């Protein structure tokens, strides 16, 4: 297995951050077919495969605001108001994704991108582990 840790600046606002280009670059440096595993080792971030740039990213954040309001209902209550929702979000958007790699390219569907979803406004920097598995 080949593995690399990259840094992603998600900023101080809720974000859906596109990391497709970084994933493509990592995969190009590998040899042949296999699986790309993307993992965010944080308790408050997730990895999503979705269409970006057409409004879906904004729709996702709006849906998460509806499902997980940034208010005082959360027992996990340190940090910014509503911070506890950030710790619940990875149960809905997991901190990992696995993508087939065929001929040195990610086998994503039409319009799919790889994104980090981060509701935690208290942590503007994330680490992402990219791992390539092949036989």
PDB file of C-alpha atoms in Angstrom:
ATOM      1  CA  UNK A   1       0.000   0.000   0.000  1.00  0.00           C
ATOM      2  CA  UNK A   2       1.190   3.487  -0.839  1.00  0.00           C
ATOM      3  CA  UNK A   3      -0.065   6.296   1.364  1.00  0.00           C
ATOM      4  CA  UNK A   4       0.310  10.065   1.583  1.00  0.00           C
ATOM      5  CA  UNK A   5      -1.034  12.724   3.942  1.00  0.00           C
ATOM      6  CA  UNK A   6      -2.157  16.009   2.400  1.00  0.00           C
ATOM      7  CA  UNK A   7      -3.262  19.232   4.085  1.00  0.00           C
ATOM      8  CA  UNK A   8      -6.518  20.916   3.136  1.00  0.00           C
ATOM      9  CA  UNK A   9      -7.477  24.436   4.226  1.00  0.00           C
ATOM     10  CA  UNK A  10     -11.249  24.251   4.706  1.00  0.00           C
ATOM     11  CA  UNK A  11     -11.465  27.732   6.255  1.00  0.00           C
ATOM     12  CA  UNK A  12     -13.510  29.156   9.098  1.00  0.00           C
ATOM     13  CA  UNK A  13     -16.951  28.586   7.498  1.00  0.00           C
ATOM     14  CA  UNK A  14     -18.918  25.446   6.732  1.00  0.00           C
ATOM     15  CA  UNK A  15     -17.384  24.029   3.584  1.00  0.00           C
ATOM     16  CA  UNK A  16     -17.595  21.439   0.858  1.00  0.00           C
ATOM     17  CA  UNK A  17     -14.007  21.487  -0.364  1.00  0.00           C
ATOM     18  CA  UNK A  18     -13.060  19.847  -3.685  1.00  0.00           C
ATOM     19  CA  UNK A  19     -10.010  17.565  -3.433  1.00  0.00           C
ATOM     20  CA  UNK A  20     -10.501  15.782  -6.766  1.00  0.00           C
ATOM     21  CA  UNK A  21      -7.363  17.300  -8.329  1.00  0.00           C
ATOM     22  CA  UNK A  22      -5.197  16.195  -5.380  1.00  0.00           C
ATOM     23  CA  UNK A  23      -6.671  12.686  -5.616  1.00  0.00           C
ATOM     24  CA  UNK A  24      -6.023  12.569  -9.382  1.00  0.00           C
ATOM     25  CA  UNK A  25      -2.415  13.693  -8.887  1.00  0.00           C
ATOM     26  CA  UNK A  26      -1.841  11.035  -6.220  1.00  0.00           C
ATOM     27  CA  UNK A  27      -3.382   8.292  -8.415  1.00  0.00           C
ATOM     28  CA  UNK A  28      -1.278   9.307 -11.468  1.00  0.00           C
ATOM     29  CA  UNK A  29       1.874   8.730  -9.406  1.00  0.00           C
ATOM     30  CA  UNK A  30       0.831   5.113  -8.696  1.00  0.00           C
ATOM     31  CA  UNK A  31       1.159   2.098 -10.938  1.00  0.00           C
ATOM     32  CA  UNK A  32      -1.882   0.555 -12.626  1.00  0.00           C
ATOM     33  CA  UNK A  33      -5.267  -0.491 -11.343  1.00  0.00           C
ATOM     34  CA  UNK A  34      -6.380  -0.586  -7.736  1.00  0.00           C
ATOM     35  CA  UNK A  35      -8.371   1.292  -5.149  1.00  0.00           C
ATOM     36  CA  UNK A  36      -7.961   4.827  -3.872  1.00  0.00           C
ATOM     37  CA  UNK A  37      -8.999   5.134  -0.246  1.00  0.00           C
ATOM     38  CA  UNK A  38      -9.608   8.677   1.007  1.00  0.00           C
ATOM     39  CA  UNK A  39      -9.722   9.110   4.801  1.00  0.00           C
ATOM     40  CA  UNK A  40     -10.136  12.244   6.930  1.00  0.00           C
ATOM     41  CA  UNK A  41      -8.746  11.458  10.408  1.00  0.00           C
ATOM     42  CA  UNK A  42     -10.929  14.036  12.166  1.00  0.00           C
ATOM     43  CA  UNK A  43     -14.022  13.547  14.324  1.00  0.00           C
ATOM     44  CA  UNK A  44     -15.850  16.415  12.625  1.00  0.00           C
ATOM     45  CA  UNK A  45     -15.315  16.008   8.866  1.00  0.00           C
ATOM     46  CA  UNK A  46     -16.497  13.656   6.141  1.00  0.00           C
ATOM     47  CA  UNK A  47     -15.732  12.620   2.568  1.00  0.00           C
ATOM     48  CA  UNK A  48     -18.453  12.856  -0.077  1.00  0.00           C
ATOM     49  CA  UNK A  49     -18.695  11.970  -3.754  1.00  0.00           C
ATOM     50  CA  UNK A  50     -21.025  14.455  -5.425  1.00  0.00           C
ATOM     51  CA  UNK A  51     -21.431  16.912  -8.256  1.00  0.00           C
ATOM     52  CA  UNK A  52     -19.750  20.203  -7.386  1.00  0.00           C
ATOM     53  CA  UNK A  53     -20.215  23.631  -8.926  1.00  0.00           C
ATOM     54  CA  UNK A  54     -23.852  23.176  -9.944  1.00  0.00           C
ATOM     55  CA  UNK A  55     -25.272  24.096  -6.546  1.00  0.00           C
ATOM     56  CA  UNK A  56     -25.230  20.591  -5.046  1.00  0.00           C
ATOM     57  CA  UNK A  57     -22.504  21.595  -2.600  1.00  0.00           C
ATOM     58  CA  UNK A  58     -24.657  24.485  -1.318  1.00  0.00           C
ATOM     59  CA  UNK A  59     -27.705  22.192  -1.225  1.00  0.00           C
ATOM     60  CA  UNK A  60     -25.752  19.668   0.850  1.00  0.00           C
ATOM     61  CA  UNK A  61     -24.754  22.325   3.390  1.00  0.00           C
ATOM     62  CA  UNK A  62     -28.373  23.573   3.533  1.00  0.00           C
ATOM     63  CA  UNK A  63     -29.641  20.014   4.110  1.00  0.00           C
ATOM     64  CA  UNK A  64     -27.085  19.508   6.890  1.00  0.00           C
ATOM     65  CA  UNK A  65     -28.193  22.794   8.488  1.00  0.00           C
ATOM     66  CA  UNK A  66     -31.782  21.481   8.457  1.00  0.00           C
ATOM     67  CA  UNK A  67     -30.807  18.059   9.839  1.00  0.00           C
ATOM     68  CA  UNK A  68     -28.165  19.317  12.274  1.00  0.00           C
ATOM     69  CA  UNK A  69     -29.014  22.878  13.383  1.00  0.00           C
ATOM     70  CA  UNK A  70     -26.218  24.975  14.891  1.00  0.00           C
ATOM     71  CA  UNK A  71     -28.026  25.586  18.178  1.00  0.00           C
ATOM     72  CA  UNK A  72     -27.669  24.613  21.838  1.00  0.00           C
ATOM     73  CA  UNK A  73     -29.341  21.164  21.724  1.00  0.00           C
ATOM     74  CA  UNK A  74     -26.050  19.263  21.502  1.00  0.00           C
ATOM     75  CA  UNK A  75     -24.512  17.587  24.567  1.00  0.00           C
ATOM     76  CA  UNK A  76     -21.061  17.877  23.049  1.00  0.00           C
ATOM     77  CA  UNK A  77     -20.999  21.609  23.696  1.00  0.00           C
ATOM     78  CA  UNK A  78     -17.453  23.026  23.580  1.00  0.00           C
ATOM     79  CA  UNK A  79     -16.327  25.413  20.836  1.00  0.00           C
ATOM     80  CA  UNK A  80     -18.648  27.495  18.693  1.00  0.00           C
ATOM     81  CA  UNK A  81     -22.410  27.425  19.161  1.00  0.00           C
ATOM     82  CA  UNK A  82     -23.743  24.160  17.759  1.00  0.00           C
ATOM     83  CA  UNK A  83     -20.302  22.538  17.612  1.00  0.00           C
ATOM     84  CA  UNK A  84     -21.755  19.205  18.753  1.00  0.00           C
ATOM     85  CA  UNK A  85     -23.489  18.816  15.396  1.00  0.00           C
ATOM     86  CA  UNK A  86     -20.066  18.611  13.757  1.00  0.00           C
ATOM     87  CA  UNK A  87     -19.391  15.472  15.813  1.00  0.00           C
ATOM     88  CA  UNK A  88     -22.665  13.884  14.643  1.00  0.00           C
ATOM     89  CA  UNK A  89     -22.176  14.701  10.947  1.00  0.00           C
ATOM     90  CA  UNK A  90     -19.641  11.874  10.225  1.00  0.00           C
ATOM     91  CA  UNK A  91     -22.416   9.365  11.016  1.00  0.00           C
ATOM     92  CA  UNK A  92     -24.246  10.802   7.969  1.00  0.00           C
ATOM     93  CA  UNK A  93     -21.242  11.615   5.776  1.00  0.00           C
ATOM     94  CA  UNK A  94     -18.512   9.139   6.734  1.00  0.00           C
ATOM     95  CA  UNK A  95     -14.871  10.179   7.051  1.00  0.00           C
ATOM     96  CA  UNK A  96     -13.829   7.905   4.178  1.00  0.00           C
ATOM     97  CA  UNK A  97     -14.519   6.859   0.602  1.00  0.00           C
ATOM     98  CA  UNK A  98     -13.035   4.171  -1.636  1.00  0.00           C
ATOM     99  CA  UNK A  99     -12.816   4.779  -5.387  1.00  0.00           C
ATOM    100  CA  UNK A 100     -11.820   2.259  -8.085  1.00  0.00           C
ATOM    101  CA  UNK A 101      -8.777   3.178 -10.161  1.00  0.00           C
ATOM    102  CA  UNK A 102      -8.668   1.766 -13.701  1.00  0.00           C
ATOM    103  CA  UNK A 103      -5.841   2.513 -16.095  1.00  0.00           C
ATOM    104  CA  UNK A 104      -4.342   5.052 -13.702  1.00  0.00           C
ATOM    105  CA  UNK A 105      -7.573   7.096 -13.456  1.00  0.00           C
ATOM    106  CA  UNK A 106     -10.272   7.279 -10.828  1.00  0.00           C
ATOM    107  CA  UNK A 107     -13.411   5.555 -12.117  1.00  0.00           C
ATOM    108  CA  UNK A 108     -15.761   8.312 -10.989  1.00  0.00           C
ATOM    109  CA  UNK A 109     -19.166   8.711 -12.561  1.00  0.00           C
ATOM    110  CA  UNK A 110     -20.123  11.623 -14.769  1.00  0.00           C
ATOM    111  CA  UNK A 111     -19.977  14.869 -12.753  1.00  0.00           C
ATOM    112  CA  UNK A 112     -18.715  13.160  -9.569  1.00  0.00           C
ATOM    113  CA  UNK A 113     -16.056  14.896  -7.534  1.00  0.00           C
ATOM    114  CA  UNK A 114     -14.297  13.998  -4.280  1.00  0.00           C
ATOM    115  CA  UNK A 115     -14.977  16.510  -1.514  1.00  0.00           C
ATOM    116  CA  UNK A 116     -14.272  17.104   2.156  1.00  0.00           C
ATOM    117  CA  UNK A 117     -17.395  18.161   4.054  1.00  0.00           C
ATOM    118  CA  UNK A 118     -16.526  20.230   7.108  1.00  0.00           C
ATOM    119  CA  UNK A 119     -19.056  21.916   9.401  1.00  0.00           C
ATOM    120  CA  UNK A 120     -16.476  22.652  12.108  1.00  0.00           C
ATOM    121  CA  UNK A 121     -15.766  26.376  11.913  1.00  0.00           C
ATOM    122  CA  UNK A 122     -13.271  26.076  14.790  1.00  0.00           C
ATOM    123  CA  UNK A 123     -10.733  24.017  12.801  1.00  0.00           C
ATOM    124  CA  UNK A 124      -9.748  25.638   9.474  1.00  0.00           C
ATOM    125  CA  UNK A 125      -7.081  23.062   8.547  1.00  0.00           C
ATOM    126  CA  UNK A 126      -7.623  19.358   7.812  1.00  0.00           C
ATOM    127  CA  UNK A 127      -5.425  16.399   7.021  1.00  0.00           C
ATOM    128  CA  UNK A 128      -6.500  13.839   4.430  1.00  0.00           C
ATOM    129  CA  UNK A 129      -4.868  10.443   4.010  1.00  0.00           C
ATOM    130  CA  UNK A 130      -4.785   9.151   0.440  1.00  0.00           C
ATOM    131  CA  UNK A 131      -3.945   5.444   0.157  1.00  0.00           C
ATOM    132  CA  UNK A 132      -3.544   3.348  -2.983  1.00  0.00           C
ATOM    133  CA  UNK A 133      -4.151  -0.374  -2.784  1.00  0.00           C
ATOM    134  CA  UNK A 134      -3.211  -2.715  -5.621  1.00  0.00           C
ATOM    135  CA  UNK A 135      -2.145  -6.312  -6.095  1.00  0.00           C
TER     136      UNK A 135
END
